[in-house]
Amino acid sequence: MNSSGQTVHVDLGSRSYDISIDAGNLPQIAELTRLWLGRSPDQPLRCFIVTDTNVLQPHANAVKSALSDAGAEVQVVCVKAGEASKSLAEASDLYDELVDFRADRKTVVLAVGGGVVGDLAGFVAATYARGLLFVQVPTTLLAMVDSSVGGKTGVNHPRGKNLIGSFHQPAGVLIDTDTMATLPDREYRSGLAEVIKYGVIQDTEFFNYLENNIVGLNERDPAVLRQVVARCCELKALVVKEDEYETTGLRAILNYGHTYAHAFEALAGYGVLLHGEAVSIGMLCGSRLAKSLGRIGDAEIQRQVDLLTAVQLPVDVPQDLQAKPDEILKCMLLDKKTVAGDLKFVLPDRIGHVDTIGGIDTKTIVDCLSS
Ligand code: NAD
Ligand code: GLY
């Protein structure tokens, strides 16, 4: 990996795009957007920025200034921070704003924010006028390494998360790792769970790199952050290239730990466990399940416990949830990956490789809630 900024290419034929990753590259947004859209500086550029109340100042305003200074016409719409904004009602308000802005198929929608803003703005871009151009500017670690890459967009239905959505690849992704300077510690650490996930599912060397750079991870060292984000984007791009529409089963490997995690998030109550915190605990339940099937030993579990603990992520299922195995199981059966009542789990057979396994009896599944 380079120590300076780099570009990761997502290879999807006519839907291919670049992810530009650096520290302090936000001012390049106009130049990069024009490049990705194939617009010369003398051609008009109309930009519709979607952001949230925590990201507007300074990040979305910085994007707006850079675009305006480069001659673009810019509208900024700010939604309330939080998962509740990923709704059809909010999407509808954004459609109204797009009508007022006289948006057409040459208008570009820019999402400046975390996964909530990215999923919502991407869904609106996918559906308005049967598809607007879309650029992602992720500002959380989770959005940088996961949600901004791969084209999944959507909003929540009152009865299910991400139930309404579409695949809509961006034209480009600009990642300025400096934007994480304002990210609350807990949100940052939550993103680290997804980072560690990539090491377990795809890349032993990357897992070793993380183990050897704990201080840099904890101190948000710019060089470490850049390398980590770039490698995660490369790893996700490899999966998305092979299984863009989640049809072959490969893309499901990104859900390592998530079958347990989604149940923990749902049952703990909104905001009690952040997504990454639930994933951290869920990955260890998955590893214990892998061990009970003879796929890995204690050493592989301990390495994950040590790394997750070193970056201050929780590793144990909270006591109140351990007391509800039946409810956890019921919740897991609602998981989108469940086929005809058979729960599927993404399980490692070493650090750096996983398979999707079904047909596991329910007692074994719930026994792995405790260590
Ligand atoms: P988020 O967007 O809610 O951001 C977390 C919090 O950080 C929010 O309060 C936000 O306002 C704040 N924030 C964002 N950037 C900031 C910054 N630089 N400085 C200060 N505060 C900042 O949550 P998230 O964790 O980024 O994303 C979670 C969402 O992503 C969920 O809705 C999930 O379903 C979705 N997701 C989508 C995909 C996908 O492939 N599309 C993948 C994973 C997750
Ligand atoms: N976050 C899972 C995926 O993009 O497929």
Short mmCIF file of C-alpha atoms and ligand atoms in Angstrom, two decimals:
data_model
loop_
_atom_site.label_atom_id
_atom_site.label_comp_id
_atom_site.label_asym_id
_atom_site.label_seq_id
_atom_site.Cartn_x
_atom_site.Cartn_y
_atom_site.Cartn_z
CA MET A 1 0.00 0.00 0.00
CA ASN A 2 1.19 3.56 -0.72
CA SER A 3 1.75 6.02 2.09
CA SER A 4 0.30 8.90 0.05
CA GLY A 5 -3.23 9.39 -1.24
CA GLN A 6 -4.52 6.80 -3.63
CA THR A 7 -7.31 5.87 -5.97
CA VAL A 8 -9.21 2.60 -5.75
CA HIS A 9 -11.05 1.57 -8.90
CA VAL A 10 -14.37 -0.25 -8.62
CA ASP A 11 -14.53 -2.34 -11.77
CA LEU A 12 -18.17 -2.71 -12.86
CA GLY A 13 -18.09 -2.30 -16.63
CA SER A 14 -20.12 0.75 -17.64
CA ARG A 15 -20.88 1.43 -13.95
CA SER A 16 -17.18 1.52 -12.94
CA TYR A 17 -15.95 4.37 -10.76
CA ASP A 18 -13.02 5.64 -8.73
CA ILE A 19 -12.67 6.19 -4.99
CA SER A 20 -10.25 9.03 -4.30
CA ILE A 21 -8.72 8.67 -0.81
CA ASP A 22 -6.48 11.19 0.89
CA ALA A 23 -6.13 13.48 3.88
CA GLY A 24 -7.28 17.00 2.97
CA ASN A 25 -8.61 16.32 -0.55
CA LEU A 26 -12.11 17.79 0.06
CA PRO A 27 -11.24 21.01 -1.86
CA GLN A 28 -10.73 18.83 -4.96
CA ILE A 29 -14.43 17.95 -5.08
CA ALA A 30 -15.24 20.20 -8.06
CA GLU A 31 -12.31 19.01 -10.16
CA LEU A 32 -13.01 15.35 -9.33
CA THR A 33 -16.76 15.62 -9.90
CA ARG A 34 -16.16 17.16 -13.32
CA LEU A 35 -13.65 14.41 -14.12
CA TRP A 36 -16.03 11.62 -13.03
CA LEU A 37 -18.94 13.15 -14.96
CA GLY A 38 -16.85 13.91 -18.03
CA ARG A 39 -17.68 17.63 -17.78
CA SER A 40 -15.17 20.23 -18.91
CA PRO A 41 -14.72 23.40 -16.78
CA ASP A 42 -16.75 25.44 -19.29
CA GLN A 43 -19.78 23.13 -19.08
CA PRO A 44 -22.50 23.81 -16.48
CA LEU A 45 -22.52 21.84 -13.22
CA ARG A 46 -25.61 21.80 -11.01
CA CYS A 47 -25.14 20.13 -7.62
CA PHE A 48 -27.68 19.04 -5.02
CA ILE A 49 -25.92 18.33 -1.72
CA VAL A 50 -27.64 16.23 0.93
CA THR A 51 -26.12 16.35 4.41
CA ASP A 52 -27.17 16.17 8.07
CA THR A 53 -27.21 18.56 11.00
CA ASN A 54 -23.90 17.25 12.43
CA VAL A 55 -22.02 17.36 9.15
CA LEU A 56 -23.29 20.61 7.60
CA GLN A 57 -20.67 22.67 9.41
CA PRO A 58 -17.84 22.37 8.52
CA HIS A 59 -17.84 19.52 5.96
CA ALA A 60 -20.88 20.06 3.72
CA ASN A 61 -20.31 23.81 3.74
CA ALA A 62 -16.70 23.19 2.65
CA VAL A 63 -17.95 21.02 -0.23
CA LYS A 64 -20.46 23.73 -1.15
CA SER A 65 -17.80 26.45 -1.16
CA ALA A 66 -15.39 24.38 -3.27
CA LEU A 67 -18.12 23.69 -5.84
CA SER A 68 -19.42 27.28 -5.88
CA ASP A 69 -15.89 28.67 -6.23
CA ALA A 70 -15.45 26.42 -9.26
CA GLY A 71 -18.56 27.90 -10.89
CA ALA A 72 -21.15 25.24 -9.99
CA GLU A 73 -24.72 26.07 -9.03
CA VAL A 74 -25.25 24.46 -5.60
CA GLN A 75 -28.23 23.68 -3.40
CA VAL A 76 -27.70 22.24 0.11
CA VAL A 77 -30.43 20.31 1.90
CA CYS A 78 -29.78 19.33 5.52
CA VAL A 79 -31.71 16.49 7.18
CA LYS A 80 -31.84 15.79 10.90
CA ALA A 81 -28.92 13.59 11.99
CA GLY A 82 -29.87 10.01 12.82
CA GLU A 83 -31.36 6.80 11.45
CA ALA A 84 -34.92 8.22 11.57
CA SER A 85 -34.07 10.36 8.53
CA LYS A 86 -33.67 7.22 6.40
CA SER A 87 -37.41 7.27 5.66
CA LEU A 88 -39.79 7.54 2.72
CA ALA A 89 -41.10 10.79 4.25
CA GLU A 90 -37.62 12.32 4.16
CA ALA A 91 -37.09 11.00 0.62
CA SER A 92 -40.35 12.65 -0.39
CA ASP A 93 -39.20 16.00 1.04
CA LEU A 94 -35.98 15.66 -0.96
CA TYR A 95 -37.98 14.99 -4.16
CA ASP A 96 -39.87 18.27 -3.48
CA GLU A 97 -36.55 20.10 -3.08
CA LEU A 98 -35.30 18.56 -6.34
CA VAL A 99 -38.43 19.78 -8.16
CA ASP A 100 -37.89 23.29 -6.73
CA PHE A 101 -34.25 23.10 -7.87
CA ARG A 102 -35.46 22.14 -11.40
CA ALA A 103 -33.21 19.06 -11.26
CA ASP A 104 -32.75 17.09 -14.47
CA ARG A 105 -30.65 14.11 -15.50
CA LYS A 106 -27.55 16.30 -15.67
CA THR A 107 -27.92 17.35 -12.03
CA VAL A 108 -25.60 15.57 -9.64
CA VAL A 109 -26.66 14.57 -6.13
CA LEU A 110 -23.81 14.62 -3.59
CA ALA A 111 -24.16 12.81 -0.26
CA VAL A 112 -21.94 14.45 2.37
CA GLY A 113 -22.25 12.50 5.61
CA GLY A 114 -22.42 9.03 7.12
CA GLY A 115 -24.28 5.96 5.94
CA VAL A 116 -27.68 7.46 6.71
CA VAL A 117 -27.14 10.41 4.38
CA GLY A 118 -25.46 8.18 1.76
CA ASP A 119 -28.28 5.60 1.71
CA LEU A 120 -31.02 8.26 1.68
CA ALA A 121 -29.45 10.56 -0.93
CA GLY A 122 -28.47 7.55 -3.05
CA PHE A 123 -32.03 6.24 -2.99
CA VAL A 124 -33.39 9.64 -4.00
CA ALA A 125 -30.77 9.87 -6.78
CA ALA A 126 -31.68 6.37 -7.96
CA THR A 127 -35.39 7.09 -8.19
CA TYR A 128 -35.84 10.77 -9.12
CA ALA A 129 -36.38 11.13 -12.86
CA ARG A 130 -35.42 7.44 -13.14
CA GLY A 131 -31.91 8.14 -12.01
CA LEU A 132 -29.68 11.12 -11.30
CA LEU A 133 -25.90 11.21 -11.18
CA PHE A 134 -24.61 10.53 -7.70
CA VAL A 135 -21.36 11.26 -5.84
CA GLN A 136 -20.54 10.05 -2.33
CA VAL A 137 -18.49 12.07 0.17
CA PRO A 138 -18.53 9.81 3.25
CA THR A 139 -17.59 11.38 6.60
CA THR A 140 -17.85 8.45 9.05
CA LEU A 141 -15.38 5.57 9.13
CA LEU A 142 -18.25 3.14 8.53
CA ALA A 143 -19.38 5.06 5.44
CA MET A 144 -15.80 5.31 4.12
CA VAL A 145 -15.10 1.58 4.38
CA ASP A 146 -18.54 0.16 3.69
CA SER A 147 -21.72 2.07 2.84
CA SER A 148 -20.33 4.52 0.26
CA VAL A 149 -18.90 1.69 -1.85
CA GLY A 150 -20.98 -0.83 -3.74
CA GLY A 151 -24.16 0.98 -4.72
CA LYS A 152 -26.63 -0.20 -2.09
CA THR A 153 -29.06 2.64 -1.40
CA GLY A 154 -32.32 2.69 0.49
CA VAL A 155 -34.60 3.80 3.28
CA ASN A 156 -36.23 1.98 6.18
CA HIS A 157 -39.83 0.77 6.34
CA PRO A 158 -41.50 1.07 9.76
CA ARG A 159 -41.45 -2.74 9.89
CA GLY A 160 -37.97 -3.38 8.55
CA LYS A 161 -34.59 -1.76 8.07
CA ASN A 162 -33.43 -1.09 4.49
CA LEU A 163 -36.59 -2.74 3.09
CA ILE A 164 -37.06 -0.13 0.35
CA GLY A 165 -34.06 0.37 -1.85
CA SER A 166 -32.19 0.09 -5.07
CA PHE A 167 -28.72 -0.59 -6.42
CA HIS A 168 -27.38 2.70 -7.76
CA GLN A 169 -23.63 3.01 -8.14
CA PRO A 170 -22.08 6.43 -7.62
CA ALA A 171 -20.08 8.15 -10.37
CA GLY A 172 -17.26 8.59 -7.86
CA VAL A 173 -16.43 8.61 -4.16
CA LEU A 174 -14.28 11.25 -2.49
CA ILE A 175 -12.89 10.21 0.89
CA ASP A 176 -11.13 12.91 2.90
CA THR A 177 -9.91 11.10 6.02
CA ASP A 178 -9.45 14.51 7.72
CA THR A 179 -13.24 14.80 7.98
CA MET A 180 -13.05 12.15 10.71
CA ALA A 181 -11.37 14.71 13.02
CA THR A 182 -14.86 15.79 14.15
CA LEU A 183 -16.30 12.26 14.39
CA PRO A 184 -17.30 11.28 17.96
CA ASP A 185 -15.05 8.61 19.46
CA ARG A 186 -17.80 6.01 19.77
CA GLU A 187 -18.78 6.40 16.10
CA TYR A 188 -15.14 6.09 15.07
CA ARG A 189 -14.64 2.90 17.10
CA SER A 190 -17.89 1.49 15.74
CA GLY A 191 -16.43 1.88 12.23
CA LEU A 192 -13.31 -0.01 13.33
CA ALA A 193 -15.41 -3.14 13.81
CA GLU A 194 -16.14 -3.17 10.06
CA VAL A 195 -12.44 -2.58 9.39
CA ILE A 196 -11.45 -5.60 11.49
CA LYS A 197 -14.20 -7.60 9.76
CA TYR A 198 -12.39 -7.21 6.40
CA GLY A 199 -9.23 -8.72 7.90
CA VAL A 200 -11.11 -11.77 9.14
CA ILE A 201 -13.14 -12.38 5.99
CA GLN A 202 -10.62 -11.59 3.27
CA ASP A 203 -7.09 -10.64 4.21
CA THR A 204 -4.76 -12.22 6.80
CA GLU A 205 -2.00 -9.68 6.09
CA PHE A 206 -4.39 -6.81 6.68
CA PHE A 207 -5.44 -8.35 10.01
CA ASN A 208 -1.71 -8.56 10.93
CA TYR A 209 -1.29 -4.91 9.89
CA LEU A 210 -4.13 -3.88 12.21
CA GLU A 211 -2.62 -5.87 15.11
CA ASN A 212 0.68 -4.09 14.52
CA ASN A 213 -0.84 -0.60 14.33
CA ILE A 214 -3.10 -0.43 17.37
CA VAL A 215 -1.61 2.85 18.61
CA GLY A 216 -2.10 4.45 15.19
CA LEU A 217 -5.68 3.19 15.05
CA ASN A 218 -6.48 4.49 18.52
CA GLU A 219 -4.84 7.85 17.86
CA ARG A 220 -6.36 8.19 14.38
CA ASP A 221 -2.90 8.53 12.85
CA PRO A 222 -3.48 10.05 9.37
CA ALA A 223 -1.14 7.66 7.55
CA VAL A 224 -2.66 4.60 9.25
CA LEU A 225 -6.19 5.84 8.55
CA ARG A 226 -5.43 6.40 4.88
CA GLN A 227 -3.93 2.95 4.44
CA VAL A 228 -6.72 1.27 6.38
CA VAL A 229 -9.52 3.02 4.48
CA ALA A 230 -7.84 2.35 1.13
CA ARG A 231 -7.35 -1.38 1.85
CA CYS A 232 -10.95 -1.78 3.04
CA CYS A 233 -12.20 -0.07 -0.13
CA GLU A 234 -10.02 -2.38 -2.25
CA LEU A 235 -11.37 -5.43 -0.44
CA LYS A 236 -14.98 -4.31 -0.75
CA ALA A 237 -14.44 -3.43 -4.43
CA LEU A 238 -13.21 -6.99 -5.09
CA VAL A 239 -16.41 -8.45 -3.61
CA VAL A 240 -18.74 -5.97 -5.35
CA LYS A 241 -17.04 -6.59 -8.73
CA GLU A 242 -17.80 -10.32 -8.42
CA ASP A 243 -21.31 -10.02 -7.01
CA GLU A 244 -22.70 -6.54 -7.64
CA TYR A 245 -26.37 -7.49 -7.19
CA GLU A 246 -25.87 -10.02 -4.38
CA THR A 247 -26.91 -12.99 -6.48
CA THR A 248 -24.00 -15.42 -6.19
CA GLY A 249 -23.73 -15.35 -2.41
CA LEU A 250 -20.21 -13.87 -2.40
CA ARG A 251 -21.36 -10.41 -1.29
CA ALA A 252 -22.94 -12.03 1.76
CA ILE A 253 -19.44 -12.54 3.24
CA LEU A 254 -19.55 -8.83 4.12
CA ASN A 255 -22.17 -9.81 6.68
CA TYR A 256 -19.73 -11.69 8.94
CA GLY A 257 -21.04 -11.20 12.49
CA HIS A 258 -24.10 -9.36 11.23
CA THR A 259 -26.73 -12.09 11.71
CA TYR A 260 -26.15 -11.99 15.47
CA ALA A 261 -25.49 -8.22 15.40
CA HIS A 262 -28.80 -7.27 13.77
CA ALA A 263 -30.66 -9.20 16.48
CA PHE A 264 -28.62 -7.52 19.25
CA GLU A 265 -29.25 -4.06 17.77
CA ALA A 266 -32.97 -4.68 17.42
CA LEU A 267 -33.42 -6.16 20.91
CA ALA A 268 -31.14 -3.77 22.80
CA GLY A 269 -33.27 -0.83 21.70
CA TYR A 270 -32.35 2.04 19.41
CA GLY A 271 -29.05 3.75 20.25
CA VAL A 272 -28.04 1.37 23.06
CA LEU A 273 -25.60 -0.52 20.84
CA LEU A 274 -24.09 1.18 17.80
CA HIS A 275 -23.98 -0.99 14.67
CA GLY A 276 -20.23 -1.60 14.90
CA GLU A 277 -20.44 -2.44 18.59
CA ALA A 278 -23.08 -5.06 17.80
CA VAL A 279 -20.92 -6.35 14.92
CA SER A 280 -17.92 -6.66 17.24
CA ILE A 281 -19.91 -8.86 19.63
CA GLY A 282 -21.57 -10.68 16.71
CA MET A 283 -18.23 -11.57 15.07
CA LEU A 284 -17.17 -13.33 18.26
CA CYS A 285 -20.46 -15.24 18.46
CA GLY A 286 -19.82 -16.25 14.83
CA SER A 287 -16.30 -17.33 15.71
CA ARG A 288 -17.52 -19.45 18.63
CA LEU A 289 -20.00 -21.00 16.21
CA ALA A 290 -17.15 -21.67 13.77
CA LYS A 291 -15.18 -23.29 16.60
CA SER A 292 -18.12 -25.48 17.61
CA LEU A 293 -18.23 -26.72 14.00
CA GLY A 294 -14.51 -27.49 14.11
CA ARG A 295 -13.57 -24.75 11.64
CA ILE A 296 -11.22 -22.73 13.90
CA GLY A 297 -9.58 -23.08 17.31
CA ASP A 298 -9.26 -20.87 20.39
CA ALA A 299 -6.24 -19.02 18.97
CA GLU A 300 -8.25 -17.49 16.08
CA ILE A 301 -10.97 -16.38 18.50
CA GLN A 302 -8.44 -14.90 20.94
CA ARG A 303 -6.72 -12.85 18.21
CA GLN A 304 -10.06 -11.24 17.39
CA VAL A 305 -10.91 -10.66 21.07
CA ASP A 306 -7.49 -9.03 21.60
CA LEU A 307 -7.75 -6.74 18.57
CA LEU A 308 -11.36 -5.70 19.22
CA THR A 309 -10.56 -5.07 22.91
CA ALA A 310 -7.44 -3.09 22.00
CA VAL A 311 -9.58 -0.64 20.01
CA GLN A 312 -12.07 -0.53 22.91
CA LEU A 313 -14.94 -2.37 21.25
CA PRO A 314 -17.27 -4.55 23.35
CA VAL A 315 -16.75 -8.30 23.01
CA ASP A 316 -19.39 -9.87 25.27
CA VAL A 317 -23.11 -10.22 24.68
CA PRO A 318 -24.78 -7.94 27.28
CA GLN A 319 -26.25 -9.97 30.17
CA ASP A 320 -29.83 -8.86 29.49
CA LEU A 321 -29.56 -10.15 25.92
CA GLN A 322 -27.92 -13.42 26.96
CA ALA A 323 -31.07 -14.01 28.99
CA LYS A 324 -33.23 -13.86 25.84
CA PRO A 325 -31.94 -16.63 23.52
CA ASP A 326 -35.42 -17.34 22.11
CA GLU A 327 -36.01 -13.71 21.19
CA ILE A 328 -32.56 -13.49 19.60
CA LEU A 329 -33.29 -16.59 17.55
CA LYS A 330 -36.68 -15.23 16.47
CA CYS A 331 -35.07 -11.98 15.43
CA MET A 332 -32.34 -13.79 13.49
CA LEU A 333 -34.95 -15.81 11.60
CA LEU A 334 -36.28 -12.51 10.21
CA ASP A 335 -32.83 -11.83 8.74
CA LYS A 336 -32.87 -11.28 4.96
CA LYS A 337 -30.31 -14.08 4.52
CA THR A 338 -32.60 -16.69 6.09
CA VAL A 339 -33.87 -19.06 3.40
CA ALA A 340 -36.94 -21.20 4.22
CA GLY A 341 -36.21 -20.98 7.95
CA ASP A 342 -32.57 -22.04 7.56
CA LEU A 343 -30.27 -19.45 9.13
CA LYS A 344 -27.08 -18.79 7.17
CA PHE A 345 -23.89 -17.74 8.94
CA VAL A 346 -20.67 -16.36 7.54
CA LEU A 347 -18.01 -18.31 9.41
CA PRO A 348 -14.20 -18.21 9.29
CA ASP A 349 -12.02 -21.27 8.80
CA ARG A 350 -8.95 -19.11 9.51
CA ILE A 351 -8.16 -15.41 9.85
CA GLY A 352 -8.57 -14.20 6.26
CA HIS A 353 -11.20 -16.57 4.88
CA VAL A 354 -14.89 -17.33 5.46
CA ASP A 355 -17.68 -19.48 3.99
CA THR A 356 -21.45 -19.18 4.29
CA ILE A 357 -22.85 -22.12 6.24
CA GLY A 358 -26.45 -23.21 6.80
CA GLY A 359 -28.13 -26.19 8.41
CA ILE A 360 -26.82 -25.49 11.92
CA ASP A 361 -29.08 -26.60 14.78
CA THR A 362 -30.58 -23.83 16.87
CA LYS A 363 -29.10 -25.01 20.17
CA THR A 364 -25.58 -24.66 18.77
CA ILE A 365 -26.47 -21.18 17.48
CA VAL A 366 -27.71 -19.89 20.84
CA ASP A 367 -25.00 -21.67 22.86
CA CYS A 368 -22.51 -19.32 21.14
CA LEU A 369 -24.07 -16.27 22.79
CA SER A 370 -21.79 -16.81 25.79
CA SER A 371 -18.09 -17.66 25.85
P1 NAD B 1 -24.76 7.93 10.50
O1 NAD B 1 -24.84 8.36 9.11
O2 NAD B 1 -25.98 8.05 11.35
O3 NAD B 1 -23.57 8.72 11.21
C1 NAD B 1 -23.31 8.50 12.57
C2 NAD B 1 -23.33 9.82 13.34
O4 NAD B 1 -22.15 10.55 13.03
C3 NAD B 1 -24.49 10.75 12.98
O5 NAD B 1 -24.91 11.40 14.14
C4 NAD B 1 -23.85 11.75 12.02
O6 NAD B 1 -24.53 12.96 12.01
C5 NAD B 1 -22.48 11.87 12.60
N1 NAD B 1 -21.40 12.27 11.68
C6 NAD B 1 -21.17 11.81 10.44
N2 NAD B 1 -20.00 12.27 10.01
C7 NAD B 1 -19.50 13.06 10.97
C8 NAD B 1 -18.30 13.82 11.11
N3 NAD B 1 -17.33 13.78 10.19
N4 NAD B 1 -18.14 14.55 12.24
C9 NAD B 1 -19.09 14.52 13.22
N5 NAD B 1 -20.21 13.81 13.17
C10 NAD B 1 -20.41 13.08 12.05
O7 NAD B 1 -24.30 6.41 10.65
P2 NAD B 1 -23.18 5.53 9.92
O8 NAD B 1 -22.66 4.65 10.97
O9 NAD B 1 -22.25 6.34 9.11
O10 NAD B 1 -24.05 4.68 8.90
C11 NAD B 1 -25.09 3.83 9.35
C12 NAD B 1 -26.07 3.63 8.23
O11 NAD B 1 -25.39 3.08 7.12
C13 NAD B 1 -27.20 2.69 8.58
O12 NAD B 1 -28.41 3.24 8.15
C14 NAD B 1 -26.88 1.43 7.77
O13 NAD B 1 -28.03 0.73 7.39
C15 NAD B 1 -26.17 2.02 6.59
N6 NAD B 1 -25.26 1.10 5.89
C16 NAD B 1 -25.39 1.00 4.56
C17 NAD B 1 -24.53 0.18 3.85
C18 NAD B 1 -24.61 0.12 2.34
O14 NAD B 1 -23.94 -0.74 1.75
N7 NAD B 1 -25.36 1.00 1.73
C19 NAD B 1 -23.55 -0.56 4.52
C20 NAD B 1 -23.46 -0.43 5.89
C21 NAD B 1 -24.32 0.41 6.58
N1 GLY B 2 -22.70 -3.74 3.59
C1 GLY B 2 -22.95 -4.89 2.84
C2 GLY B 2 -22.90 -4.71 1.36
O1 GLY B 2 -22.60 -3.66 0.85
O2 GLY B 2 -23.20 -5.62 0.65
#
